[in-house]
Short mmCIF file of C-alpha atoms in Angstrom, two decimals:
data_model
loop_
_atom_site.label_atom_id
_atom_site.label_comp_id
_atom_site.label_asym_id
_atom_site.label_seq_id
_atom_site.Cartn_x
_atom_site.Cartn_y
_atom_site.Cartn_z
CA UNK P 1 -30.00 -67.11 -23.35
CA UNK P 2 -33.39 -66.52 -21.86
CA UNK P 3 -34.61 -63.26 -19.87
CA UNK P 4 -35.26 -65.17 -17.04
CA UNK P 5 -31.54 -65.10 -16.52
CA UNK P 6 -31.17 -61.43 -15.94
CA UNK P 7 -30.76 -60.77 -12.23
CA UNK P 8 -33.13 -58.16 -12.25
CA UNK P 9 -36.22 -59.65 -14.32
CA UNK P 10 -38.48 -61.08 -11.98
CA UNK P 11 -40.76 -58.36 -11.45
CA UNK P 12 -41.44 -58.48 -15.41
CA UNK P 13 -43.69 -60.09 -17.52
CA UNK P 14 -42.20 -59.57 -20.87
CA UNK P 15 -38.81 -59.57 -22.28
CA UNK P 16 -36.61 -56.98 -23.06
CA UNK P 17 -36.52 -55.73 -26.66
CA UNK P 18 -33.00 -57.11 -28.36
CA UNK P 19 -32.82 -53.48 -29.66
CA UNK P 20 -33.09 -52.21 -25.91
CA UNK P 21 -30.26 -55.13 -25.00
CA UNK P 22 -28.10 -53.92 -28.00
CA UNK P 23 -28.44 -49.93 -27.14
CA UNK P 24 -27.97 -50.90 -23.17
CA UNK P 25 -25.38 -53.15 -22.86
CA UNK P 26 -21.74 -51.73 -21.57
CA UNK P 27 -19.84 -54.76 -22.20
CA UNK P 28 -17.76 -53.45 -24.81
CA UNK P 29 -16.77 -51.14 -22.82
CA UNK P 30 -16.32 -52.54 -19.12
CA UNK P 31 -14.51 -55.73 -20.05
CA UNK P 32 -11.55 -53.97 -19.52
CA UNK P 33 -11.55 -53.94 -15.78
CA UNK P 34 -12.38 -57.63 -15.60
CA UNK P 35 -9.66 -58.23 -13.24
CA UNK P 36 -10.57 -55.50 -11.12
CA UNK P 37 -14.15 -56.46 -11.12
CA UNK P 38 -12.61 -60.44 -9.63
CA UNK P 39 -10.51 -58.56 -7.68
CA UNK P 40 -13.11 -57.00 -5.99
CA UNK P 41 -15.26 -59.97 -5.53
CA UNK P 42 -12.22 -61.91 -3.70
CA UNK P 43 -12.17 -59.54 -0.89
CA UNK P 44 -15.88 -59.08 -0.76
CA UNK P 45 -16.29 -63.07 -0.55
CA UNK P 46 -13.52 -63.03 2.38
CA UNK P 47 -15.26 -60.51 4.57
CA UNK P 48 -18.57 -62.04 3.81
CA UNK P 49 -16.89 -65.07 5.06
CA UNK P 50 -15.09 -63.59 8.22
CA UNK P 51 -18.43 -61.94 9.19
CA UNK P 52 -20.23 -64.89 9.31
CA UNK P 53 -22.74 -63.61 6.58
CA UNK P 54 -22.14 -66.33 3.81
CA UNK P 55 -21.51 -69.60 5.25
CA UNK P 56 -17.58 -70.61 5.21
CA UNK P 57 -17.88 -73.84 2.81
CA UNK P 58 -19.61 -71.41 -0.03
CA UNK P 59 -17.07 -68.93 0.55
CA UNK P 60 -14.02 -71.31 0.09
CA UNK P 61 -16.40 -72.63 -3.62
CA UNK P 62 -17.07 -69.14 -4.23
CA UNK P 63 -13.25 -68.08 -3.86
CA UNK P 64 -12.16 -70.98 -5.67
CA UNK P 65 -14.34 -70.27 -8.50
CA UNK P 66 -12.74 -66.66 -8.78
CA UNK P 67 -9.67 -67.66 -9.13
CA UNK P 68 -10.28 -69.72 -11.86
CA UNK P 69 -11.98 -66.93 -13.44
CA UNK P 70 -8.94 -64.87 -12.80
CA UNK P 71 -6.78 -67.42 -14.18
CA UNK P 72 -8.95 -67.63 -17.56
CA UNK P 73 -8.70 -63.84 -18.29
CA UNK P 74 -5.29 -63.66 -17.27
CA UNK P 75 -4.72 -66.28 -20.11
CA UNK P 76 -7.04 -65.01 -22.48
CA UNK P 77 -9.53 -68.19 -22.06
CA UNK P 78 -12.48 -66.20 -20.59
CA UNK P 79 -15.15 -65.51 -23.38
CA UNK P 80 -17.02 -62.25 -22.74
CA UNK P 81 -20.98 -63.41 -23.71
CA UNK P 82 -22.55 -60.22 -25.36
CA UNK P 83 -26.24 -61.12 -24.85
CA UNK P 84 -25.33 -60.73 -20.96
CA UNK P 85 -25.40 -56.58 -19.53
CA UNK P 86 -21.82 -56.03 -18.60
CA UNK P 87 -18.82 -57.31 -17.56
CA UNK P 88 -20.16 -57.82 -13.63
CA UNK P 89 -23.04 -60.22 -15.11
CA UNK P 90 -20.68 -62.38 -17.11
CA UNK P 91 -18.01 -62.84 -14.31
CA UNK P 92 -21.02 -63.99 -12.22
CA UNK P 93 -22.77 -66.06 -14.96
CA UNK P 94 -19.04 -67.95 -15.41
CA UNK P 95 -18.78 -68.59 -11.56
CA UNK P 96 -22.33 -70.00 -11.20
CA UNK P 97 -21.44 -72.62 -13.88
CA UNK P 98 -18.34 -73.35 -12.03
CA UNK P 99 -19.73 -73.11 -8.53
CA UNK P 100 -23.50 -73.99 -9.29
CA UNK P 101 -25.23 -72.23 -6.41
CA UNK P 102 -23.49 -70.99 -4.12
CA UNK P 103 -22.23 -68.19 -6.44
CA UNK P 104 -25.37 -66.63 -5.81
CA UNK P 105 -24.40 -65.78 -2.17
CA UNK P 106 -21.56 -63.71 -3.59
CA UNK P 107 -23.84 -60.21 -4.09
CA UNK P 108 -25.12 -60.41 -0.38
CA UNK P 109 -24.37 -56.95 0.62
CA UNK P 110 -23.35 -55.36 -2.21
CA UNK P 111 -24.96 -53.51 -5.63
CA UNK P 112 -23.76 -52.84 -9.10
CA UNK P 113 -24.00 -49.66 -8.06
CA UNK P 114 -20.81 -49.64 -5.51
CA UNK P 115 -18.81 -52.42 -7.10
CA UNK P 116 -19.02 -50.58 -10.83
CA UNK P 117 -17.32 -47.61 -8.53
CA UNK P 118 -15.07 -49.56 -6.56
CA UNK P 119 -13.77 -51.82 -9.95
CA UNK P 120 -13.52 -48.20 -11.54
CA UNK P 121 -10.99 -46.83 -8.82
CA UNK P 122 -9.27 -49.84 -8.72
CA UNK P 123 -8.42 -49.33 -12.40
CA UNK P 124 -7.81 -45.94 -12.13
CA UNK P 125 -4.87 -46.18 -9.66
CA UNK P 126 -3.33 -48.32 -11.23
CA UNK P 127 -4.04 -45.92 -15.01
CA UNK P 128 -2.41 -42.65 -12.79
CA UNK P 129 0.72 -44.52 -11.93
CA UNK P 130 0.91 -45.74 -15.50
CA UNK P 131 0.51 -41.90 -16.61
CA UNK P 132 2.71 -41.17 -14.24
CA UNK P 133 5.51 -43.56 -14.99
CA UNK P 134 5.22 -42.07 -19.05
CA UNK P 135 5.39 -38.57 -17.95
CA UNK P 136 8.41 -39.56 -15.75
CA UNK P 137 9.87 -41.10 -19.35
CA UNK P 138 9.34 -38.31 -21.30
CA UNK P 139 11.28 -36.05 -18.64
CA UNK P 140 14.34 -38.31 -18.93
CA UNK P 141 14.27 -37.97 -22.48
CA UNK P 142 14.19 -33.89 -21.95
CA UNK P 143 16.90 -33.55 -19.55
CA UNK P 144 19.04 -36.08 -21.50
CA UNK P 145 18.80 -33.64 -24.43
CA UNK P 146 19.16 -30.41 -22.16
CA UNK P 147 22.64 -32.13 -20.86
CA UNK P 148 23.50 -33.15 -24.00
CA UNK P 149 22.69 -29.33 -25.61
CA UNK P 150 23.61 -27.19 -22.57
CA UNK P 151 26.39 -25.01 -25.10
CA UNK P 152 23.69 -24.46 -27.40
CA UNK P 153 21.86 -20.81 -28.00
CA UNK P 154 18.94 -20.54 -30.05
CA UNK P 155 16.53 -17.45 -29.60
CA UNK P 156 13.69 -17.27 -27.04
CA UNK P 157 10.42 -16.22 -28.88
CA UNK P 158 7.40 -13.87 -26.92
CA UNK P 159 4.94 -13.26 -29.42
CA UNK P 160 6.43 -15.72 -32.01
CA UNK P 161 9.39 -13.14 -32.25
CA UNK P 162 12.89 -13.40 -31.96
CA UNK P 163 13.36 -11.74 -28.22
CA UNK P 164 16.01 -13.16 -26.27
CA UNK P 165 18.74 -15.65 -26.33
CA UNK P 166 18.57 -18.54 -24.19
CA UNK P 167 20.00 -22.10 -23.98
CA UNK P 168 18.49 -24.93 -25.65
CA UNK P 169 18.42 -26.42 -22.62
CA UNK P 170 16.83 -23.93 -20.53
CA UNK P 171 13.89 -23.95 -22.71
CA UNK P 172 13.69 -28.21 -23.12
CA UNK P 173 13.72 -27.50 -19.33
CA UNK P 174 10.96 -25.55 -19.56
CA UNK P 175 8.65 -28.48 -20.15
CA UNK P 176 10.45 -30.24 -17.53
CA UNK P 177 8.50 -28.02 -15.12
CA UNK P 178 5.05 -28.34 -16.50
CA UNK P 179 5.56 -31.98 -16.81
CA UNK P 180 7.08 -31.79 -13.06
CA UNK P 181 3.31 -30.36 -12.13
CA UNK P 182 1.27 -32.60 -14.38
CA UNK P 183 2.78 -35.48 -12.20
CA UNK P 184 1.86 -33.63 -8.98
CA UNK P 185 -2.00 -32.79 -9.99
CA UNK P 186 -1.81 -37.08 -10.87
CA UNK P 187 -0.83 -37.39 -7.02
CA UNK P 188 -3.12 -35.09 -5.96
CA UNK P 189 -5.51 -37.25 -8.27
CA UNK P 190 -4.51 -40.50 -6.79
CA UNK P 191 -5.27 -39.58 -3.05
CA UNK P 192 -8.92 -38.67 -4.03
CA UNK P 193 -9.60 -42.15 -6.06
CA UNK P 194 -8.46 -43.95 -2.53
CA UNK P 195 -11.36 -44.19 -0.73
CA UNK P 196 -13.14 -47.53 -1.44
CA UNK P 197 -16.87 -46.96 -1.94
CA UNK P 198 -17.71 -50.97 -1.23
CA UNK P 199 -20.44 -51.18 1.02
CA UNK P 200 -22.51 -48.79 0.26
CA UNK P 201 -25.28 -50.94 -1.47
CA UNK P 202 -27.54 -49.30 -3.93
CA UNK P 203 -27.46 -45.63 -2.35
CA UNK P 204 -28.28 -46.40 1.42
CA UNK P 205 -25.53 -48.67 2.68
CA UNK P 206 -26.29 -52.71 3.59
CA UNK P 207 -28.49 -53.81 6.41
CA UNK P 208 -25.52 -56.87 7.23
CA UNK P 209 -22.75 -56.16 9.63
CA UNK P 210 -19.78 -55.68 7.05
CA UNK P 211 -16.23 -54.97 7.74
CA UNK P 212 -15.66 -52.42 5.18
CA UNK P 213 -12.23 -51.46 6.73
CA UNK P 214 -11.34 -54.81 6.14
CA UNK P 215 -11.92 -55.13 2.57
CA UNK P 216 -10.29 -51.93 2.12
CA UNK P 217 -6.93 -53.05 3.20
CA UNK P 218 -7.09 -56.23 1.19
CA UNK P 219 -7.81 -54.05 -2.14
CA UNK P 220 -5.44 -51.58 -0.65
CA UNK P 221 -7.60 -48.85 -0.42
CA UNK P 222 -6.51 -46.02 1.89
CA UNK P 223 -10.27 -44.89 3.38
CA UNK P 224 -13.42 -45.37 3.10
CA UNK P 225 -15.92 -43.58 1.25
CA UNK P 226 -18.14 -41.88 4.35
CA UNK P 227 -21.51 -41.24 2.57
CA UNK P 228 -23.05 -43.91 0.15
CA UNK P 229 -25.12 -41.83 -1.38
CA UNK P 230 -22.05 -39.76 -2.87
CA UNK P 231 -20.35 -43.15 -3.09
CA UNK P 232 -22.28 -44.63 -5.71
CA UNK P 233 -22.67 -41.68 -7.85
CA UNK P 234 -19.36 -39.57 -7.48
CA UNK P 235 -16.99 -39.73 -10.51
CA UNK P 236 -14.83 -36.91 -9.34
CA UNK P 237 -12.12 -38.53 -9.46
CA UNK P 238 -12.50 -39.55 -13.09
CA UNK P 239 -13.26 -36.14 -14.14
CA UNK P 240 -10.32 -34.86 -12.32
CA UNK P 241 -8.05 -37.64 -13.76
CA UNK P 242 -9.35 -36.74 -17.15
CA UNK P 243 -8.63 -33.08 -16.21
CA UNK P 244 -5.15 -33.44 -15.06
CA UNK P 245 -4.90 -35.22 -18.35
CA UNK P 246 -6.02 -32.69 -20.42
CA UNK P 247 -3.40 -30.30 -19.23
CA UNK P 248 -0.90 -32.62 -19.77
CA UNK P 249 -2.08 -33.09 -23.12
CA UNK P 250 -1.80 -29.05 -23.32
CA UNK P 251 1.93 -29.08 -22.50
CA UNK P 252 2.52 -32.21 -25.02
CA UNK P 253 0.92 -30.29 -27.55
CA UNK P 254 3.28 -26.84 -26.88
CA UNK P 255 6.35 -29.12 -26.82
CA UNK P 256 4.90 -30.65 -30.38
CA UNK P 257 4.73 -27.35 -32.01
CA UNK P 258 7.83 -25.88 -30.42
CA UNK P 259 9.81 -29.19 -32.72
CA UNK P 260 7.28 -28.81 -35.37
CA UNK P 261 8.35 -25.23 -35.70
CA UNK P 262 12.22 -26.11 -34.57
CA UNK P 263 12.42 -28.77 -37.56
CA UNK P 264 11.44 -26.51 -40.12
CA UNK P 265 14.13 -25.17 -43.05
CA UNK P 266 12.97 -21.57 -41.33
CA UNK P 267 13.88 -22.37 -37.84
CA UNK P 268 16.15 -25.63 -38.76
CA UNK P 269 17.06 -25.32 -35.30
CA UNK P 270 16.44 -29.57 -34.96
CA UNK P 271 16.82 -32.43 -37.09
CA UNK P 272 13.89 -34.69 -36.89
CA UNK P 273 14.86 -38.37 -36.60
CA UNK P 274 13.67 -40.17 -40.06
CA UNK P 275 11.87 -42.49 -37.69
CA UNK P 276 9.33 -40.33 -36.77
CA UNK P 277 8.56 -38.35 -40.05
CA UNK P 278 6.67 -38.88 -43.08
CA UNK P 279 6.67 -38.22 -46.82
CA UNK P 280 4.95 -36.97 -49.07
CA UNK P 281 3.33 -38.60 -51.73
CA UNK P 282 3.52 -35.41 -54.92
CA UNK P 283 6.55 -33.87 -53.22
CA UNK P 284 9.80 -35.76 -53.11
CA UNK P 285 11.46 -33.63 -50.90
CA UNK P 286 9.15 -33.38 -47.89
CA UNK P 287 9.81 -34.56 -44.44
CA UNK P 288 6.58 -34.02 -42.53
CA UNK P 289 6.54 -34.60 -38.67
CA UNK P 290 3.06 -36.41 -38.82
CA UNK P 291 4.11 -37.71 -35.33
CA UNK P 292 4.50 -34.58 -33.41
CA UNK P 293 1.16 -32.69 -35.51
CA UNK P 294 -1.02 -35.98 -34.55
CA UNK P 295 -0.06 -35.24 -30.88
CA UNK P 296 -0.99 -31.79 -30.92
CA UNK P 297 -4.31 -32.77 -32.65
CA UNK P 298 -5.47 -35.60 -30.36
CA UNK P 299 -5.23 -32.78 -27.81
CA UNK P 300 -9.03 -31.83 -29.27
CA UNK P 301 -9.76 -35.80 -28.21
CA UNK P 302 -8.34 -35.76 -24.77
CA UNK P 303 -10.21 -31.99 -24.37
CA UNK P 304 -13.39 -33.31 -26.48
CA UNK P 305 -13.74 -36.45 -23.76
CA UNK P 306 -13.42 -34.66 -20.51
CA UNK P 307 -15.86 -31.87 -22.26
CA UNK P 308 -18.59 -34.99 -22.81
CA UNK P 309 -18.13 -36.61 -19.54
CA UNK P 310 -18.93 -33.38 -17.31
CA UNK P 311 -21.88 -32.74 -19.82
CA UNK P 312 -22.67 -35.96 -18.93
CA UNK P 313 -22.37 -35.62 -14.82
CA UNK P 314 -23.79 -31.80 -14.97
CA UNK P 315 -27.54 -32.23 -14.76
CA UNK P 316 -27.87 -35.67 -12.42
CA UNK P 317 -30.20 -35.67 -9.43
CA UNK P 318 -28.42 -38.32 -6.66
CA UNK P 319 -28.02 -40.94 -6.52
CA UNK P 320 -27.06 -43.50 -9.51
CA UNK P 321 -28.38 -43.34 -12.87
CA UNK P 322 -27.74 -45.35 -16.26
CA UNK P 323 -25.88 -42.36 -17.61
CA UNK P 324 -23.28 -42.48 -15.37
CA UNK P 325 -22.45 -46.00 -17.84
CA UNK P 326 -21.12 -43.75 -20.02
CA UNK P 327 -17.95 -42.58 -18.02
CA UNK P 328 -15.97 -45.10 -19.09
CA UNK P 329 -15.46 -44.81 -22.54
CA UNK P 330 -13.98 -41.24 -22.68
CA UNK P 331 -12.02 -42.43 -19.29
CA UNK P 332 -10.44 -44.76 -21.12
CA UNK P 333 -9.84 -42.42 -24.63
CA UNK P 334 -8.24 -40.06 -22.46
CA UNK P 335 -5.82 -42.25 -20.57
CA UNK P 336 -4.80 -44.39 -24.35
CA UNK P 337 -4.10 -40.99 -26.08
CA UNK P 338 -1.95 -39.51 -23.52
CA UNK P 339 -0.42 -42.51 -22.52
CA UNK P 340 0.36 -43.26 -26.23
CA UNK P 341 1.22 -39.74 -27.09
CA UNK P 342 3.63 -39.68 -24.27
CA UNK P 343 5.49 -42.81 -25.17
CA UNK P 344 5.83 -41.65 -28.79
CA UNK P 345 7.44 -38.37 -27.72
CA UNK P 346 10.08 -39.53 -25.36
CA UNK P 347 11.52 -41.97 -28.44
CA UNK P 348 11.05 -38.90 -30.29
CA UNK P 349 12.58 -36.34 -28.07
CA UNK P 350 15.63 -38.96 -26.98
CA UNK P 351 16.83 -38.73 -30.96
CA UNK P 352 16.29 -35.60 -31.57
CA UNK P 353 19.67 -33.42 -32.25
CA UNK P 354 20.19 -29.51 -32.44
CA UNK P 355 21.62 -27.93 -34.95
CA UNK P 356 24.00 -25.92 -33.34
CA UNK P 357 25.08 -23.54 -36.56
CA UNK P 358 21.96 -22.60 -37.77
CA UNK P 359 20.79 -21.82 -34.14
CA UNK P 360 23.94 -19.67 -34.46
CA UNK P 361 22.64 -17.77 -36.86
CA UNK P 362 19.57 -17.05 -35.38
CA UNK P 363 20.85 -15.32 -32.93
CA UNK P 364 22.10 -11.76 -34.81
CA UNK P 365 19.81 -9.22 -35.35
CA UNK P 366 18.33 -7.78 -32.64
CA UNK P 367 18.19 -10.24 -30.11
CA UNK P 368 20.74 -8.21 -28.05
CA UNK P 369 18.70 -5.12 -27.99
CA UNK P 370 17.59 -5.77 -24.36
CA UNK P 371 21.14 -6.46 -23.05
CA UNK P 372 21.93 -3.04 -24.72
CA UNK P 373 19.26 -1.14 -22.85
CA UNK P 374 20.65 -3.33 -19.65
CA UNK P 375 24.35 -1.58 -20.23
CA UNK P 376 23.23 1.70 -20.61
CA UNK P 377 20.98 1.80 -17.33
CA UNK P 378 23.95 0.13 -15.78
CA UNK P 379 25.57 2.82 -17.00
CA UNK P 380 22.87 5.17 -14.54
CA UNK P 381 20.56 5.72 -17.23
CA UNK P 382 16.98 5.26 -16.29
CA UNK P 383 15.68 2.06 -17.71
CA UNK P 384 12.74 3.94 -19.61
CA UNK P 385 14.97 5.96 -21.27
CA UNK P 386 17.47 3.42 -22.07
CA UNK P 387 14.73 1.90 -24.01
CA UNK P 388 13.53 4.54 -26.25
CA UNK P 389 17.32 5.29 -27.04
CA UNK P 390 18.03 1.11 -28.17
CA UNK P 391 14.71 1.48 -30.19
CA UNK P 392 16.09 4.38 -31.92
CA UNK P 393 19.39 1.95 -32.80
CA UNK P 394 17.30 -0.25 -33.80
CA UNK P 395 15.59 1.69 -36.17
CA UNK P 396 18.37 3.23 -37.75
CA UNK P 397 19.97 -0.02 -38.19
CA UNK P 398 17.06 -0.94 -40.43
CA UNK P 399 17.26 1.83 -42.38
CA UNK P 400 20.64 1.26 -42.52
CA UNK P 401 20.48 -2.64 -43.46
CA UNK P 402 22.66 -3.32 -40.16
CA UNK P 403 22.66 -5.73 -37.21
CA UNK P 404 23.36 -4.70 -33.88
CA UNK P 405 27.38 -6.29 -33.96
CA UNK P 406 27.87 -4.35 -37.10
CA UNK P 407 27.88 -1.00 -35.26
CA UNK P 408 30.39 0.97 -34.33
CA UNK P 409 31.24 2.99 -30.87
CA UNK P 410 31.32 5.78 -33.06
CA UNK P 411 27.84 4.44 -34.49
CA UNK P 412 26.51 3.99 -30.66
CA UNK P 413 27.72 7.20 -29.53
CA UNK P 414 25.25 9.26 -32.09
CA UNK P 415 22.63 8.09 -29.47
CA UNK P 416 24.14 8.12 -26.35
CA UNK P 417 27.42 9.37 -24.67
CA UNK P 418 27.54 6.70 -22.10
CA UNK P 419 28.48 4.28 -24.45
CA UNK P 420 32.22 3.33 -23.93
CA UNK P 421 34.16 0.54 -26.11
CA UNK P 422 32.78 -2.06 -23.31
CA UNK P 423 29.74 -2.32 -25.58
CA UNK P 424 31.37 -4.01 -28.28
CA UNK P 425 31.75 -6.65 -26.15
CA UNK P 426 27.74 -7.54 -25.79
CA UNK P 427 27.89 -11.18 -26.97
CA UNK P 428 24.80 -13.72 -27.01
CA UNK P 429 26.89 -15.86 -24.47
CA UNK P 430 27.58 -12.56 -22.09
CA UNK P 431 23.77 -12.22 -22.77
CA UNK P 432 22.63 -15.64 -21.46
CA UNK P 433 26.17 -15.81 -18.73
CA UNK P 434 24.49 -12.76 -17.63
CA UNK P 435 21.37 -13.81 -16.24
CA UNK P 436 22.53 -15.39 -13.60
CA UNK P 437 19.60 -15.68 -11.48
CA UNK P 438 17.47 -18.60 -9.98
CA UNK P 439 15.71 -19.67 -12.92
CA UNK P 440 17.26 -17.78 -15.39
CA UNK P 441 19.75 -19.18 -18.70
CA UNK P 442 22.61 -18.51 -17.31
CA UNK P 443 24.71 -21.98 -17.77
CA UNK P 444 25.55 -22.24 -14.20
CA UNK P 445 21.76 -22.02 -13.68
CA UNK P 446 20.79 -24.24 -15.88
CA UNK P 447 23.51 -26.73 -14.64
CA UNK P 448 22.02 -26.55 -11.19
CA UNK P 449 18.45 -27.16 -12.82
CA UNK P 450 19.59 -30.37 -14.88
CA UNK P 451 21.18 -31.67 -11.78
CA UNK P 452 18.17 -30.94 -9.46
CA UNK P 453 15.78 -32.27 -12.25
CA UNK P 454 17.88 -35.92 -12.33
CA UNK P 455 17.81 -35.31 -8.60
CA UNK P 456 13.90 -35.35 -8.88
CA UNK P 457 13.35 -38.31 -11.28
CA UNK P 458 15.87 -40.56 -9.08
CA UNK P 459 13.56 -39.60 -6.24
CA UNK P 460 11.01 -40.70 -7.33
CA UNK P 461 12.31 -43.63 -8.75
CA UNK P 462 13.79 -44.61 -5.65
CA UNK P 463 9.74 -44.22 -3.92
CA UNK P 464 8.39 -46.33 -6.93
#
């Protein structure tokens, strides 16, 4: 290839140096919206067209020639050549051998600059619904296990400590919710990356009477960008894609550790399925869940890419500049870990099953100790005092080498008179049947919150 073929080298007397080629070109990385890019280029063509600023016969060519293009990476037939900049250059390099020259009437009224921007949105609606769809998986898998677990108590932890019992499924539900919001920041995400930037040339708009509306219903665009300046050089909404991502990948790595822990012969609250565990290769009886601790370390990827991307947008003066050719990488980074990560864990979470007797267990001790206090200021004891008189129990039960269900009334009474024989009654299931509140374990309340959560995915299912 010479450098005469660059579109840009006219002004320049020498070539570039292949190191300078090598360290510039974004090929590598931009080939992957290749469809997006043709995409683009068919509606821009077809307004060019209808406007009357490209003459109709090398419109039809230039249309034709796209869709062969399409056709050849669609099939896998289109070779990417590496000594040409990016992906834009080698789609239009391709068409000018098919077309000859009327290809060269395609970039009337348009930059790199706003079609890298528009190809990038085009992408990246179709990456949130994608991220989307996987978050929308995973919550299947959750309340699938929630239904299937709604009998079963294990001990809610503050502070890593046994605290209070709650239902399995309330707290598989629990991640429902943050899921639930991850999904809505994605929406919120998806009406920002809507607004097609095409037309905005360079940085000052085109001096050709466009129809920008009209290519933005064919790409199905929902607005137009309204200041090309911030057009060409706004990647908001990959930052805030990335973002939204990042949290996710927050709550995927909470759920990881809350099975990590769960799966443990500590907890042994879960068994985790054979198909997502490892061995070891000293210790014959290890079962390491290498899945779920590789999702809660790729967390420092997804955080490590949006971290590098704002570095990158933080100290730009308007309007484009070269750096901004290094969104795409951690773009794409963040959306193939959690994308990945998220299709991984709801396999993972769908075979997962409790272990409802050693969850059983768990639950002595002192995990009552609240719903004590809770009798006796039910009993008209201020709720202060009621606690300094359970800690008190609870000391002398250690001291005595006793769990709460081993006392006595006679025991109880040493502490307070206003215990009655209704105390031996305190149960982990009149515990969680107890809090019988919007949100809380009760299993009447978590019954209404599986059946409003399937009520939620069909939804949306249904709007897909």
């Amino acid at each position: 290839m010479t450098e005469e073929r660059k579109p840009w080298s006219g002004r320049f007397r020498e070539n570039t140096s292949p190191i300078v080629d090598a360290y510039t070109t974004s090929l590598a990385v931009d080939q992957r919206f290749a469809l997006e890019d043709v995409r683009g280029s068919i509606a821009h063509a077809r307004m060019l067209a209808h406007q009357g600023i490209i003459p109709a016969g090398d419109a039809e060519e230039i249309l034709a020639g796209l869709l062969q293009i399409r056709e050849e990476i669609e099939q896998g037939r289109f070779t990417m050549d590496e000594r040409l900049e990016d992906v834009h250059m080698n789609i239009e390099t391709r068409l000018t051998q098919i077309v000859g020259p009327a290809a060269g009437r395609l970039h009337t009224a348009r930059s790199r600059n706003d079609q890298v921007v528009t190809d990038l949105k085009l992408w990246l609606k179709e990456a949130i619904a994608e991220s989307i769809a996987s978050l929308h998986d995973l919550q299947i898998a959750l309340v699938d296990l929630a239904a299937e677990n709604r009998r079963v108590v294990i001990p809610g932890y503050t502070h890593l400590q046994r605290a209070q019992p709650v239902l399995a499924a309330h707290h598989l539900l629990a991640y429902f919710e943050m899921f639930e919001r991850d999904i809505g920041r994605l929406a919120d995400c998806y009406a920002r990356s809507d607004v097609m930037p095409l037309g905005s040339g360079a940085l000052a708009g085109v001096p050709y009477n466009i129809d920008r509306e009209m290519v933005a219903r064919e790409l199905e665009f929902g607005a137009i960008t309204a200041n090309s300046i911030d057009a060409v050089s706004d990647r908001d909404f990959i930052a805030e894609y990335m973002s939204a991502l990042a949290i996710a990948m927050m709550h995927i790595s909470r759920l990881a550790e809350d099975i990590v822990l769960w799966s443990t012969t500590e907890f042994g609250f879960v068994d985790l399925p054979d198909a997502f565990a490892t061995g070891s290769s000293i210790m014959p009886q290890k079962k390491n869940p290498d899945v779920l601790e590789l999702a809660r370390g790729r967390s420092g990827k997804v955080y490590g890419a949006l971290f590098g991307l704002l570095t990158t947008l933080k100290g730009l003066p308007l309007a484009y500049n070269r750096d901004l050719q290094e969104d795409k990488e951690p773009l794409f980074v963040s959306h193939d870990t959690v994308n990945a990560t998220l299709n991984i864990l709801a396999d993972l979470v769908s075979q997962l099953q409790f272990r409802q007797l050693a969850s059983r267990r768990a639950s002595g001790g002192f995990l009552l100790a609240t719903d004590v206090a809770d009798y006796l200021t039910m009993k008209g004891m201020p709720f202060r005092e009621a606690h300094g008189v359970v800690g008190r129990i609870v000391a002398y039960c250690e001291a005595n080498k006793k769990e709460l269900r081993q006392l006595s009334l006679v025991d109880y009474k040493r502490f307070s008179d206003l215990f009655e024989a209704d105390v031996l009654q305190i149960s982990v299931w009149s515990s969680v049947r107890s809090r019988d509140v919007p949100g809380g374990t009760a299993p009447r309340r978590v019954a209404q919150s599986i059946r409003r959560a399937r009520l939620i995915l069909r939804r949306r299912e249904e709007d897909a």
